[in-house]
């Protein structure tokens, strides 16, 4: 198994660890952006309270509830609607390495669940209208753009954002495993994301200079 990866049973047998469960909800769609770019799949992620992108879910205590029941509870709080997630939806469990800046020693469990397009739209509505966490722990739901536009917009800029923990790798792995994006296309998008980082660094330096100027004046 890849480093840090555990079976669900091995993960549950680890004593004294904290556990977190997250889920990728998605559906197929025939809709097109600008009538030209097939959207193909709606994948739900969220802008978290810490300014990072991640999947719905959260901390679960396996001594008090099953992983899936805990995930269901977190999903209800964050999305405002009950979405049953079962053991069959489990994809991987992983131990966050001690060197990680995000929750070292935590065990993360990742699930993927396919839904109907109308159900996904209902989740998006509930996430704004009824979720207790809306505007607080969850700043908003976002869809993952899987297309690439002529000037490079779409998947590449999305992947270049900042993600919590290993959420980017969970997304990339799911795109490949579910054949949502061809490996070659994904490779190109990630290469472009890396190039965009150079521009991001330049943009951040310029913004920093702007604040430096203000600090001197006041
Ligand atoms: N990979 C690795 N770690 C992750 C991932 C991921 N894809 N997604 C989340 N985490 C980590 C977070 O860093 C966090 O420490 O899992 C932990 C729990 O996930 P959250 O969704 O942030 O937890 P939640 O139960 O929704 O609570 C929100 O409230 O009590 C605080 O600090 C606590 O971050 C937690 C917050
Ligand atoms: Mg959460």
Coordinates of C-alpha atoms and ligand atoms in Angstrom, one line a residue:
X1 CA 0.0 0.0 0.0
X2 CA 1.2 3.6 -0.7
X3 CA 2.9 5.3 2.3
X4 CA 0.5 6.3 5.0
X5 CA -2.4 4.3 3.4
X6 CA -4.3 1.9 5.7
X7 CA -7.3 -0.4 5.1
X8 CA -10.5 0.7 6.9
X9 CA -10.0 -2.1 9.4
X10 CA -6.4 -1.2 10.1
X11 CA -7.3 2.4 10.6
X12 CA -10.0 1.5 13.1
X13 CA -7.6 -0.7 15.0
X14 CA -5.2 2.2 15.6
X15 CA -5.8 3.3 19.2
X16 CA -5.5 6.9 20.5
X17 CA -5.8 8.5 17.0
X18 CA -8.2 11.1 15.9
X19 CA -10.3 10.3 12.8
X20 CA -11.8 12.6 10.1
X21 CA -14.2 11.5 7.3
X22 CA -14.8 13.5 4.1
X23 CA -16.9 12.7 1.0
X24 CA -16.8 13.7 -2.6
X25 CA -20.4 13.9 -3.9
X26 CA -20.8 14.0 -7.7
X27 CA -23.2 13.4 -10.6
X28 CA -23.1 13.2 -14.4
X29 CA -24.5 16.2 -16.4
X30 CA -25.3 17.0 -20.0
X31 CA -25.1 20.7 -19.4
X32 CA -22.6 22.9 -21.2
X33 CA -20.9 26.1 -20.3
X34 CA -21.6 28.9 -22.9
X35 CA -23.2 26.1 -24.9
X36 CA -19.7 24.9 -25.9
X37 CA -17.8 23.4 -23.0
X38 CA -19.3 20.1 -21.7
X39 CA -19.4 20.2 -17.9
X40 CA -19.6 16.4 -17.9
X41 CA -19.7 16.0 -14.1
X42 CA -20.7 18.2 -11.1
X43 CA -18.2 17.5 -8.3
X44 CA -18.9 19.3 -5.0
X45 CA -16.1 20.9 -2.9
X46 CA -16.3 23.7 -0.4
X47 CA -14.5 26.9 0.6
X48 CA -13.7 26.2 4.2
X49 CA -13.6 28.6 7.1
X50 CA -9.8 28.6 6.9
X51 CA -9.7 29.8 3.3
X52 CA -8.8 26.4 1.9
X53 CA -10.7 24.2 -0.4
X54 CA -11.8 20.8 0.9
X55 CA -14.5 18.1 0.9
X56 CA -17.6 18.1 3.1
X57 CA -17.1 16.1 6.4
X58 CA -15.2 16.4 9.6
X59 CA -14.0 14.8 12.8
X60 CA -15.6 11.5 13.9
X61 CA -15.2 9.6 17.1
X62 CA -15.3 5.9 16.2
X63 CA -15.7 4.9 19.9
X64 CA -19.1 6.7 19.9
X65 CA -20.4 6.2 16.3
X66 CA -19.5 4.4 13.1
X67 CA -17.3 6.3 10.6
X68 CA -20.2 6.5 8.2
X69 CA -22.7 7.7 10.8
X70 CA -20.3 10.4 11.9
X71 CA -19.7 11.5 8.4
X72 CA -23.5 11.6 7.9
X73 CA -23.8 13.9 10.9
X74 CA -21.0 16.2 9.6
X75 CA -22.6 16.3 6.1
X76 CA -25.9 17.3 7.6
X77 CA -24.3 20.2 9.5
X78 CA -22.3 21.4 6.5
X79 CA -24.8 20.7 3.7
X80 CA -28.1 21.0 5.4
X81 CA -29.5 17.8 4.0
X82 CA -29.1 14.1 5.0
X83 CA -26.9 12.2 2.5
X84 CA -26.5 8.6 3.6
X85 CA -22.9 7.4 3.0
X86 CA -22.2 3.7 3.4
X87 CA -19.1 1.4 3.8
X88 CA -19.4 0.7 0.1
X89 CA -18.6 4.3 -0.7
X90 CA -15.3 4.1 1.3
X91 CA -12.3 4.7 -1.0
X92 CA -9.2 5.1 1.2
X93 CA -7.9 5.7 4.8
X94 CA -4.6 7.4 5.4
X95 CA -2.4 8.4 8.3
X96 CA -1.4 12.1 8.0
X97 CA 2.5 12.1 8.3
X98 CA 4.0 13.7 11.4
X99 CA 5.8 16.2 9.1
X100 CA 2.5 17.5 7.7
X101 CA 1.5 21.1 8.7
X102 CA -2.2 20.0 8.8
X103 CA -3.2 17.7 11.6
X104 CA -0.2 15.3 11.9
X105 CA -1.2 11.9 13.3
X106 CA -4.8 12.3 12.2
X107 CA -6.4 9.4 10.3
X108 CA -8.4 10.6 7.3
X109 CA -11.1 8.5 5.6
X110 CA -12.3 9.4 2.1
X111 CA -15.6 8.4 0.5
X112 CA -17.0 9.0 -3.0
X113 CA -20.8 8.9 -3.7
X114 CA -22.5 9.3 -7.0
X115 CA -25.9 11.0 -7.0
X116 CA -28.5 12.1 -9.5
X117 CA -28.1 15.7 -10.9
X118 CA -31.3 16.9 -9.2
X119 CA -30.1 15.6 -5.8
X120 CA -26.8 17.5 -6.3
X121 CA -28.7 20.6 -7.1
X122 CA -30.8 20.1 -4.0
X123 CA -27.6 19.7 -1.9
X124 CA -26.4 23.0 -3.3
X125 CA -29.6 24.8 -2.4
X126 CA -29.7 23.3 1.1
X127 CA -26.1 24.2 1.7
X128 CA -27.1 27.8 1.4
X129 CA -30.6 27.8 2.8
X130 CA -30.7 25.2 5.7
X131 CA -27.1 24.2 6.7
X132 CA -26.2 25.4 10.2
X133 CA -22.6 25.8 9.1
X134 CA -23.3 28.1 6.1
X135 CA -21.3 31.3 6.3
X136 CA -19.3 30.0 9.3
X137 CA -17.4 26.7 9.0
X138 CA -18.4 26.6 5.3
X139 CA -18.1 29.8 3.3
X140 CA -19.7 28.3 0.2
X141 CA -19.9 25.2 -2.0
X142 CA -18.0 25.2 -5.2
X143 CA -18.1 23.0 -8.3
X144 CA -14.8 21.6 -9.8
X145 CA -14.4 22.8 -13.5
X146 CA -13.3 19.8 -15.5
X147 CA -12.9 21.6 -18.8
X148 CA -10.0 23.5 -20.2
X149 CA -10.7 26.7 -22.2
X150 CA -8.6 28.0 -25.0
X151 CA -6.6 30.4 -22.8
X152 CA -6.1 27.6 -20.1
X153 CA -9.0 28.5 -17.8
X154 CA -10.9 25.8 -16.0
X155 CA -9.3 22.8 -14.4
X156 CA -5.7 24.1 -14.2
X157 CA -6.4 27.3 -12.3
X158 CA -8.8 25.4 -10.0
X159 CA -6.0 22.9 -9.1
X160 CA -3.6 25.7 -8.4
X161 CA -5.7 27.0 -5.4
X162 CA -4.8 26.0 -1.8
X163 CA -6.3 22.8 -0.5
X164 CA -6.6 21.4 3.1
X165 CA -4.4 18.4 3.8
X166 CA -4.4 15.9 1.0
X167 CA -7.7 17.1 -0.5
X168 CA -6.0 18.0 -3.9
X169 CA -4.6 14.5 -4.1
X170 CA -7.9 12.9 -3.2
X171 CA -9.5 14.9 -6.0
X172 CA -6.8 14.1 -8.6
X173 CA -7.0 10.4 -7.7
X174 CA -10.8 10.4 -8.0
X175 CA -10.7 12.1 -11.4
X176 CA -8.3 9.4 -12.7
X177 CA -10.0 6.4 -11.0
X178 CA -13.5 7.4 -12.3
X179 CA -12.2 8.3 -15.8
X180 CA -13.5 11.9 -15.4
X181 CA -10.4 13.4 -17.0
X182 CA -8.0 11.6 -19.3
X183 CA -4.5 11.1 -17.7
X184 CA -2.8 13.1 -20.5
X185 CA -5.3 16.0 -20.0
X186 CA -4.8 16.0 -16.3
X187 CA -1.1 15.9 -16.6
X188 CA -1.3 19.0 -18.9
X189 CA -3.6 20.8 -16.5
X190 CA -1.3 20.1 -13.5
X191 CA 1.8 21.3 -15.5
X192 CA -0.2 24.5 -16.3
X193 CA -1.1 24.9 -12.6
X194 CA 2.5 24.8 -11.6
X195 CA 3.4 27.5 -14.2
X196 CA 0.6 29.6 -12.8
X197 CA 2.2 29.4 -9.4
X198 CA 5.1 31.6 -10.7
X199 CA 2.5 34.2 -11.7
X200 CA 0.8 33.8 -8.3
X201 CA 4.1 34.5 -6.5
X202 CA 4.7 37.6 -8.6
X203 CA 1.1 38.8 -7.8
X204 CA 1.6 38.2 -4.1
X205 CA 4.8 40.1 -4.1
X206 CA 3.1 43.0 -5.8
X207 CA 0.2 42.9 -3.2
X208 CA 2.8 42.9 -0.4
X209 CA 4.5 45.9 -1.9
X210 CA 1.1 47.7 -1.9
X211 CA 0.7 47.1 1.8
X212 CA 4.3 48.1 2.5
X213 CA 3.6 51.5 0.9
X214 CA 0.5 51.9 3.1
X215 CA 2.3 50.9 6.3
X216 CA 4.9 53.6 5.7
X217 CA 2.3 56.3 5.0
X218 CA 0.2 55.7 8.2
Ligands
LIG1 N1 -6.7 15.6 4.1 C1 -6.1 15.6 5.3 N2 -6.7 16.2 6.4 C2 -7.9 16.8 6.2 C3 -8.5 16.8 4.9 C4 -7.9 16.2 3.9 N3 -8.5 16.1 2.7 N4 -9.7 17.5 5.0 C5 -9.7 17.9 6.3 N5 -8.6 17.5 7.0 C6 -8.3 17.7 8.4 C7 -8.5 19.2 8.9 O1 -7.2 19.8 8.9 C8 -9.0 19.0 10.2 O2 -8.0 19.0 11.2 O3 -9.3 17.0 9.1 C9 -9.6 17.6 10.3 C10 -11.1 17.7 10.5 O4 -11.7 18.1 9.3 P1 -12.7 19.4 9.2 O5 -13.6 19.2 8.1 O6 -11.9 20.6 9.3 O7 -13.4 19.2 10.6 P2 -14.9 19.6 11.2 O8 -15.3 18.5 12.1 O9 -15.8 19.9 10.0 O10 -14.6 20.8 12.1 C11 -14.2 22.1 11.7 O11 -13.6 22.8 13.9 O12 -13.0 22.0 16.0 C12 -12.6 22.7 14.9 O13 -10.3 22.5 14.3 C13 -11.5 21.8 14.2 O14 -10.9 22.0 11.9 C14 -11.9 21.6 12.8 C15 -13.1 22.6 12.6
LIG2 MG1 -15.6 20.0 7.9

